[in-house]
Coordinates of C-alpha atoms in Angstrom, one line a residue:
X1 CA -111.5 23.9 -10.8
X2 CA -114.8 22.3 -11.9
X3 CA -114.5 19.3 -9.4
X4 CA -114.1 21.5 -6.4
X5 CA -117.1 20.6 -4.0
X6 CA -117.2 23.7 -1.7
X7 CA -119.1 26.5 -3.5
X8 CA -117.0 29.0 -1.3
X9 CA -113.7 27.7 -2.2
X10 CA -114.9 27.7 -5.8
X11 CA -115.7 31.4 -5.6
X12 CA -112.3 32.1 -3.8
X13 CA -110.5 30.0 -6.7
X14 CA -112.0 32.0 -9.3
X15 CA -111.0 35.2 -8.0
X16 CA -107.5 34.2 -7.5
X17 CA -107.7 33.0 -11.4
X18 CA -108.8 36.3 -12.4
X19 CA -106.2 38.0 -10.7
X20 CA -103.4 35.5 -12.4
X21 CA -105.0 36.1 -15.6
X22 CA -105.0 39.8 -15.2
X23 CA -101.2 39.7 -14.3
X24 CA -100.4 37.7 -17.5
X25 CA -102.3 40.1 -19.5
X26 CA -100.4 42.8 -18.2
X27 CA -97.1 41.0 -18.9
X28 CA -98.3 40.4 -22.6
X29 CA -99.0 44.0 -22.8
X30 CA -95.4 45.0 -21.6
X31 CA -94.1 42.7 -24.5
X32 CA -94.3 39.6 -22.3
X33 CA -90.6 39.4 -21.4
X34 CA -91.2 38.6 -17.7
X35 CA -93.5 35.8 -19.0
X36 CA -91.4 34.4 -21.6
X37 CA -88.3 34.0 -19.1
X38 CA -90.6 31.8 -16.9
X39 CA -92.4 30.0 -19.7
X40 CA -89.0 28.8 -20.9
X41 CA -87.3 28.6 -17.8
X42 CA -84.6 31.1 -18.9
X43 CA -83.7 34.1 -16.9
X44 CA -82.6 37.6 -18.0
X45 CA -83.9 39.8 -20.7
X46 CA -81.7 38.2 -23.8
X47 CA -83.1 34.6 -22.7
X48 CA -86.6 36.0 -22.7
X49 CA -86.3 37.8 -26.1
X50 CA -84.7 34.6 -27.7
X51 CA -87.6 32.7 -26.6
X52 CA -90.2 35.0 -28.0
X53 CA -88.2 35.1 -31.1
X54 CA -87.9 31.3 -31.7
X55 CA -90.6 30.0 -29.8
X56 CA -93.4 31.9 -30.8
X57 CA -94.3 32.3 -27.1
X58 CA -95.8 35.7 -27.2
X59 CA -98.2 34.7 -29.9
X60 CA -99.2 31.6 -28.0
X61 CA -99.7 33.5 -24.5
X62 CA -101.6 36.2 -26.3
X63 CA -104.0 33.7 -28.0
X64 CA -104.4 32.0 -24.5
X65 CA -105.0 35.3 -22.9
X66 CA -107.6 36.3 -25.4
X67 CA -109.2 32.9 -25.2
X68 CA -109.8 33.5 -21.4
X69 CA -111.1 36.9 -21.7
X70 CA -113.9 35.9 -23.7
X71 CA -114.6 32.7 -21.6
X72 CA -114.0 33.8 -17.8
X73 CA -116.6 36.4 -17.8
X74 CA -119.5 34.3 -19.6
X75 CA -118.4 31.4 -17.0
X76 CA -118.6 33.8 -13.9
X77 CA -122.0 34.9 -15.1
X78 CA -123.4 31.4 -15.6
X79 CA -121.8 30.3 -12.1
X80 CA -123.4 33.3 -10.1
X81 CA -126.5 33.8 -11.9
X82 CA -130.0 32.1 -11.9
X83 CA -132.8 31.8 -13.7
X84 CA -134.7 35.2 -14.1
X85 CA -131.6 37.3 -13.4
X86 CA -130.8 39.9 -15.9
X87 CA -127.3 39.9 -17.2
X88 CA -125.8 42.6 -19.4
X89 CA -123.5 41.5 -22.3
X90 CA -120.9 43.8 -23.2
X91 CA -119.2 44.5 -26.3
X92 CA -116.4 42.0 -26.2
X93 CA -112.9 42.3 -27.1
X94 CA -112.3 42.1 -30.8
X95 CA -108.5 42.3 -31.5
X96 CA -105.6 44.2 -30.6
X97 CA -105.9 48.1 -31.3
X98 CA -109.5 47.6 -31.9
X99 CA -111.6 50.1 -29.6
X100 CA -114.8 50.4 -31.4
X101 CA -117.2 48.6 -34.2
X102 CA -120.2 49.3 -35.9
X103 CA -123.4 47.1 -35.4
X104 CA -124.2 45.6 -38.6
X105 CA -127.2 43.3 -38.2
X106 CA -129.0 42.2 -35.0
X107 CA -129.5 38.4 -35.9
X108 CA -131.5 38.2 -32.6
X109 CA -134.3 40.9 -31.5
X110 CA -135.4 41.5 -28.4
X111 CA -138.0 39.0 -27.0
X112 CA -136.0 36.2 -28.9
X113 CA -135.0 33.1 -27.0
X114 CA -131.2 32.4 -27.5
X115 CA -129.1 29.3 -26.4
X116 CA -125.4 29.5 -25.3
X117 CA -123.0 30.4 -28.3
X118 CA -125.9 31.6 -30.3
X119 CA -125.1 34.4 -32.8
X120 CA -126.8 37.4 -31.5
X121 CA -125.4 40.3 -33.7
X122 CA -122.6 41.2 -36.0
X123 CA -120.3 44.0 -35.3
X124 CA -118.2 45.2 -38.3
X125 CA -114.3 46.4 -37.2
X126 CA -111.6 47.7 -39.4
X127 CA -110.5 44.1 -40.5
X128 CA -113.7 41.7 -39.8
X129 CA -116.9 41.3 -39.2
X130 CA -117.2 40.0 -35.6
X131 CA -120.0 37.5 -34.5
X132 CA -120.9 38.2 -31.2
X133 CA -122.5 35.0 -29.5
X134 CA -124.6 34.6 -26.5
X135 CA -122.8 33.9 -23.1
X136 CA -125.9 32.5 -21.4
X137 CA -129.2 31.1 -22.6
X138 CA -132.1 33.2 -22.0
X139 CA -134.5 35.7 -23.5
X140 CA -133.1 39.0 -24.9
X141 CA -134.7 41.9 -22.9
X142 CA -133.3 45.0 -24.4
X143 CA -130.6 46.0 -26.9
X144 CA -128.5 49.3 -26.4
X145 CA -127.5 49.9 -29.8
X146 CA -129.4 50.0 -33.4
X147 CA -128.0 49.0 -36.6
X148 CA -125.1 51.3 -38.0
X149 CA -124.4 52.6 -34.5
X150 CA -120.6 52.6 -33.3
X151 CA -120.1 50.5 -30.1
X152 CA -117.1 50.5 -27.7
X153 CA -115.3 47.6 -26.5
X154 CA -116.5 47.2 -23.1
X155 CA -119.9 49.2 -23.4
X156 CA -123.2 47.5 -22.7
X157 CA -124.6 45.8 -25.7
X158 CA -127.7 43.9 -24.5
X159 CA -129.7 42.5 -21.6
X160 CA -130.5 38.9 -21.3
X161 CA -133.1 37.4 -18.8
X162 CA -131.4 34.2 -17.7
X163 CA -133.7 31.2 -18.5
X164 CA -134.0 27.7 -20.3
X165 CA -135.2 28.3 -23.7
X166 CA -138.7 26.6 -24.3
X167 CA -138.5 23.5 -26.7
X168 CA -138.7 24.4 -30.2
X169 CA -138.3 28.2 -29.3
X170 CA -135.9 28.4 -32.4
X171 CA -138.2 26.9 -34.7
X172 CA -141.2 28.7 -33.5
X173 CA -139.2 32.0 -34.0
X174 CA -138.2 31.1 -37.7
X175 CA -142.3 30.0 -38.3
X176 CA -143.6 33.1 -36.5
X177 CA -143.7 35.7 -39.5
X178 CA -145.7 33.1 -41.5
X179 CA -148.3 32.7 -38.7
X180 CA -150.1 36.2 -38.9
X181 CA -150.2 36.1 -42.6
X182 CA -152.3 32.8 -42.1
X183 CA -154.4 34.5 -39.6
X184 CA -155.0 37.5 -41.7
X185 CA -156.1 35.3 -44.6
X186 CA -158.7 33.3 -42.3
X187 CA -159.8 36.5 -40.9
X188 CA -160.5 38.5 -44.2
X189 CA -164.2 38.1 -45.4
X190 CA -165.1 36.8 -48.7
X191 CA -166.5 40.2 -50.0
X192 CA -163.4 42.1 -49.5
X193 CA -161.4 41.3 -52.8
X194 CA -164.2 43.4 -54.8
X195 CA -163.5 46.4 -52.6
X196 CA -159.8 46.3 -53.3
X197 CA -160.8 46.0 -57.2
X198 CA -163.1 49.1 -56.9
X199 CA -160.5 51.0 -54.9
X200 CA -157.9 50.6 -57.4
X201 CA -159.4 52.5 -60.5
X202 CA -159.9 55.5 -57.9
X203 CA -156.1 55.6 -57.3
X204 CA -155.1 54.9 -60.8
X205 CA -156.0 58.4 -62.1
X206 CA -153.8 60.1 -59.2
X207 CA -150.6 58.6 -60.4
X208 CA -151.3 58.7 -64.0
X209 CA -150.6 62.4 -64.6
X210 CA -147.1 62.0 -63.0
X211 CA -146.3 59.4 -65.3
X212 CA -147.4 61.3 -68.3
X213 CA -145.6 64.4 -67.3
X214 CA -142.4 62.6 -66.8
X215 CA -142.9 60.6 -70.0
X216 CA -143.7 64.0 -72.1
X217 CA -140.6 65.9 -70.7
X218 CA -138.4 63.0 -71.2
X219 CA -139.5 62.5 -75.0
X220 CA -139.1 66.3 -76.2
X221 CA -135.9 65.4 -78.2
X222 CA -136.6 61.4 -78.9
X223 CA -139.1 58.6 -78.0
X224 CA -136.2 56.0 -77.5
X225 CA -134.2 58.6 -75.2
X226 CA -137.0 58.9 -72.8
X227 CA -136.9 54.8 -72.5
X228 CA -132.9 54.9 -71.8
X229 CA -133.3 57.8 -69.6
X230 CA -135.7 56.0 -67.3
X231 CA -133.1 53.3 -66.7
X232 CA -130.2 55.7 -65.4
X233 CA -130.1 55.3 -61.9
X234 CA -127.5 56.5 -59.0
X235 CA -127.5 54.7 -55.8
X236 CA -125.6 56.3 -52.9
X237 CA -124.2 53.5 -50.4
X238 CA -122.5 54.3 -47.1
X239 CA -118.8 53.2 -47.1
X240 CA -118.5 50.3 -44.7
X241 CA -116.1 50.6 -41.7
X242 CA -113.7 48.1 -43.3
X243 CA -113.7 49.6 -46.7
X244 CA -112.6 53.0 -44.9
X245 CA -109.8 51.3 -43.1
X246 CA -108.7 49.6 -46.2
X247 CA -108.7 52.9 -48.3
X248 CA -106.9 54.7 -45.3
X249 CA -104.3 52.2 -45.0
X250 CA -103.5 52.2 -48.7
X251 CA -103.4 55.7 -49.0
X252 CA -101.2 55.8 -46.0
X253 CA -98.8 53.1 -47.4
X254 CA -98.6 55.2 -50.7
X255 CA -98.0 58.5 -49.0
X256 CA -95.4 57.1 -46.4
X257 CA -93.2 54.5 -48.4
X258 CA -90.8 55.0 -51.2
X259 CA -92.6 52.3 -53.3
X260 CA -91.1 50.9 -56.4
X261 CA -91.9 48.1 -58.6
X262 CA -89.8 45.7 -60.3
X263 CA -90.7 43.0 -62.7
X264 CA -89.7 39.6 -64.0
X265 CA -91.4 36.7 -65.8
X266 CA -91.4 33.0 -64.9
X267 CA -91.9 29.8 -67.1
X268 CA -94.5 27.9 -65.5
X269 CA -94.0 24.6 -67.7
X270 CA -92.0 22.9 -65.0
X271 CA -94.6 23.7 -62.3
X272 CA -97.4 22.8 -64.4
X273 CA -96.0 19.4 -65.3
X274 CA -95.2 18.7 -61.7
X275 CA -98.8 19.4 -60.7
X276 CA -100.2 17.2 -63.5
X277 CA -98.0 14.5 -62.6
X278 CA -98.6 14.4 -58.9
X279 CA -101.9 16.2 -58.0
X280 CA -103.9 12.8 -57.9
X281 CA -101.2 11.2 -55.5
X282 CA -101.1 14.2 -53.6
X283 CA -104.5 14.7 -53.1
X284 CA -105.0 11.1 -52.2
X285 CA -102.1 11.2 -49.4
X286 CA -103.0 14.8 -47.9
X287 CA -106.8 15.3 -48.8
X288 CA -105.7 18.6 -50.2
X289 CA -105.5 19.9 -54.0
X290 CA -101.9 20.8 -55.1
X291 CA -102.5 24.6 -56.4
X292 CA -100.1 27.0 -57.6
X293 CA -100.0 29.3 -54.4
X294 CA -98.2 26.9 -52.1
X295 CA -95.2 26.6 -54.4
X296 CA -95.1 30.4 -54.7
X297 CA -95.4 30.6 -50.8
X298 CA -92.7 28.1 -50.5
X299 CA -90.3 29.9 -53.0
X300 CA -91.0 33.3 -51.1
X301 CA -90.5 31.9 -47.8
X302 CA -87.1 30.5 -48.8
X303 CA -86.2 33.6 -50.8
X304 CA -87.0 35.9 -47.7
X305 CA -84.2 33.8 -45.6
X306 CA -81.6 34.4 -48.3
X307 CA -82.4 38.3 -48.7
X308 CA -83.5 39.4 -45.0
X309 CA -83.8 43.1 -46.2
X310 CA -87.2 42.0 -48.0
X311 CA -88.4 40.4 -44.7
X312 CA -87.7 43.3 -42.6
X313 CA -89.8 46.5 -41.6
X314 CA -89.5 50.0 -39.6
X315 CA -90.7 50.1 -36.2
X316 CA -92.0 53.3 -34.7
X317 CA -88.4 54.5 -33.7
X318 CA -87.0 54.1 -37.1
X319 CA -85.2 50.9 -36.1
X320 CA -85.1 48.0 -38.9
X321 CA -86.5 45.0 -37.6
X322 CA -85.3 41.5 -39.3
X323 CA -86.9 38.3 -38.6
X324 CA -85.6 34.8 -39.1
X325 CA -89.0 33.4 -39.9
X326 CA -91.4 33.9 -42.9
X327 CA -95.0 34.5 -42.1
X328 CA -96.6 35.5 -45.4
X329 CA -100.0 37.4 -45.7
X330 CA -102.0 36.1 -48.6
X331 CA -104.8 38.5 -50.3
X332 CA -108.2 36.9 -50.0
X333 CA -111.1 38.6 -51.8
X334 CA -114.3 38.5 -49.4
X335 CA -117.8 39.8 -50.1
X336 CA -117.1 42.6 -47.4
X337 CA -113.7 43.4 -48.7
X338 CA -109.8 42.4 -49.1
X339 CA -108.4 40.7 -46.0
X340 CA -105.1 39.0 -45.6
X341 CA -105.0 36.0 -43.4
X342 CA -101.3 35.1 -42.5
X343 CA -99.7 31.6 -43.3
X344 CA -97.1 31.1 -40.7
X345 CA -93.3 29.8 -41.2
X346 CA -93.5 29.2 -44.9
X347 CA -89.8 28.6 -45.1
X348 CA -90.1 25.2 -43.1
X349 CA -93.6 24.1 -43.9
X350 CA -94.5 21.8 -46.3
X351 CA -96.9 22.2 -49.4
X352 CA -99.7 20.2 -48.1
X353 CA -99.6 22.2 -44.8
X354 CA -99.7 25.4 -46.5
X355 CA -102.4 24.3 -49.0
X356 CA -104.5 23.2 -45.7
X357 CA -103.9 26.5 -43.7
X358 CA -104.7 28.5 -47.0
X359 CA -107.9 26.6 -47.8
X360 CA -109.1 26.9 -44.2
X361 CA -108.3 30.5 -43.7
X362 CA -109.7 31.5 -47.0
X363 CA -112.8 29.6 -46.4
X364 CA -113.3 30.9 -42.8
X365 CA -112.5 34.6 -44.3
X366 CA -115.2 34.6 -46.5
X367 CA -118.0 33.2 -44.2
X368 CA -116.6 35.8 -41.5
X369 CA -115.4 33.3 -39.2
X370 CA -111.7 34.1 -39.0
X371 CA -110.1 35.5 -36.0
X372 CA -108.1 38.8 -35.6
X373 CA -105.1 37.1 -34.7
X374 CA -105.0 35.0 -37.9
X375 CA -104.5 38.5 -39.9
X376 CA -101.6 40.0 -37.9
X377 CA -98.1 39.4 -37.8
X378 CA -97.3 38.9 -41.5
X379 CA -93.6 39.7 -42.9
X380 CA -94.5 39.6 -46.4
X381 CA -97.5 39.6 -48.9
X382 CA -98.7 37.8 -51.9
X383 CA -101.5 39.2 -53.9
X384 CA -102.8 36.9 -56.9
X385 CA -104.6 39.1 -59.5
X386 CA -104.1 36.4 -62.0
X387 CA -107.2 34.4 -60.7
X388 CA -109.2 37.4 -62.1
X389 CA -107.5 37.3 -65.5
X390 CA -105.0 40.4 -64.6
X391 CA -101.9 40.3 -67.0
X392 CA -99.8 42.5 -65.1
X393 CA -100.0 45.2 -62.4
X394 CA -98.2 46.7 -59.6
X395 CA -99.5 45.8 -56.2
X396 CA -99.4 48.3 -53.6
X397 CA -97.7 47.5 -50.0
X398 CA -99.6 46.2 -47.1
X399 CA -98.2 48.5 -44.1
X400 CA -96.0 48.0 -42.1
X401 CA -94.6 45.2 -44.4
X402 CA -91.9 46.5 -47.1
X403 CA -92.4 44.3 -49.8
X404 CA -95.5 42.5 -51.7
X405 CA -95.3 39.8 -54.5
X406 CA -97.8 40.3 -57.2
X407 CA -98.8 37.2 -59.4
X408 CA -100.6 37.5 -62.8
X409 CA -102.2 35.1 -65.3
X410 CA -100.5 32.5 -67.0
X411 CA -100.4 32.9 -70.9
X412 CA -99.2 31.1 -73.6
X413 CA -96.3 33.4 -75.4
X414 CA -93.5 33.0 -77.9
X415 CA -90.3 32.7 -76.2
X416 CA -86.6 31.9 -77.2
X417 CA -85.8 28.3 -75.7
X418 CA -82.6 28.8 -73.8
X419 CA -81.3 25.4 -74.8
X420 CA -82.2 24.9 -78.4
X421 CA -82.5 28.8 -79.4
X422 CA -85.8 28.1 -81.0
X423 CA -88.8 30.2 -80.8
X424 CA -91.6 28.2 -79.0
X425 CA -94.8 28.8 -77.3
X426 CA -94.7 28.2 -73.5
X427 CA -96.8 28.9 -70.5
X428 CA -95.4 32.5 -68.9
X429 CA -96.5 34.4 -65.9
X430 CA -95.2 38.0 -65.0
X431 CA -94.1 38.5 -61.6
X432 CA -94.1 42.1 -59.8
X433 CA -92.5 43.0 -56.7
X434 CA -93.3 46.2 -55.1
X435 CA -90.9 47.4 -52.4
X436 CA -90.1 50.1 -49.9
X437 CA -87.0 51.8 -51.3
X438 CA -86.1 53.1 -48.1
X439 CA -85.2 49.7 -46.8
X440 CA -84.6 47.8 -49.7
X441 CA -82.1 48.5 -52.8
X442 CA -82.8 47.4 -56.3
X443 CA -80.0 44.7 -56.3
X444 CA -81.8 43.0 -53.1
X445 CA -85.2 43.3 -54.8
X446 CA -84.0 42.1 -58.0
X447 CA -82.1 39.2 -56.4
X448 CA -85.2 38.4 -54.3
X449 CA -87.4 38.1 -57.3
X450 CA -85.2 36.2 -59.5
X451 CA -84.9 33.5 -56.4
X452 CA -88.6 33.2 -56.6
X453 CA -88.5 32.7 -60.0
X454 CA -85.6 30.0 -60.3

């Protein structure tokens, strides 16, 4: 497309390309059955569904469409706009079913110059904080929302005057606040400090009675009590959109599912010894440290294939959906709340690939650089409270999933050795499986947990 010499032909090609992408988007919205058939060279609904089921075509096409939605508009704007034109940036698509967000912070202000892909504003959705980046280089003219305002997807967000940022504009903007201070210091006459010193005593008597009144009122009973009372502070902070969503989802799961938790314990001696023996060679070969999460993800991925009921869920029509793949959501604590990035195909992935995926997703989740697609589609969840010292707990379901594994701290405990019958100290961990009793029976839940343990 970029090699087309004729501008007229390029414009026509862009229009055709937009129509094609619109048709693909519509097909994806309709479960992508027609696209899957063409994509895989299969005909018929059964072949299309098989393709979607085995080849993850729906996920691939969805990612391509979202990527094109993010890129086509900026490209068109750059193609048809010239210096001096004012272009309106709208609130971008921020994920499936996300219709609005809250403006958290304007990183750039009106009058600031921006380069392409510079972060302009942070918008918080129900699951992540989205970094809205500049589609074009230029100067920000005006913004259409204030911080803490709710903005809808597709609504005008800001106006940019197209242009080339002057050299050093970014550095100048960073140093700008310091310049007024320097000018103020230079402009201040020498006699001014004595004036401030004289003014201070006049203001002091006005504030003194308030302090004395408070102190005397608090010191009626005890002098020490007044000191303690002065440090008792209450602060009310508005609940973030993400925290509200987490609260609503957890309460919905509690009100909807018939949750039950079963427990077991696992001897960590063999896993600790395996890690001790191979950690150096593992890191040298794969460039990743061997932790405890990847063996548990692998064990759960295989156990989900053995007990399909634990890997199922109810759809909106009360049909039970079974999967032949294990995509596991892993709880990651971030400064803005708990997020659940998904590690795909844990039943077939190697420990090294899972460690790499988890490390990458967790790091980007904490830096607010994770995509919405990377936190959707999980079939099972793992929460490791042991890293914070939890000895035992009952995790709550991550709807619409029907089961979640809770890992806990490894502690040395006295246990009976199965071979010798002697009481010995071993590193033991409690495991908890919370499951939806509407779909999963006790036999299946215990079988799954014992499989993970073994």
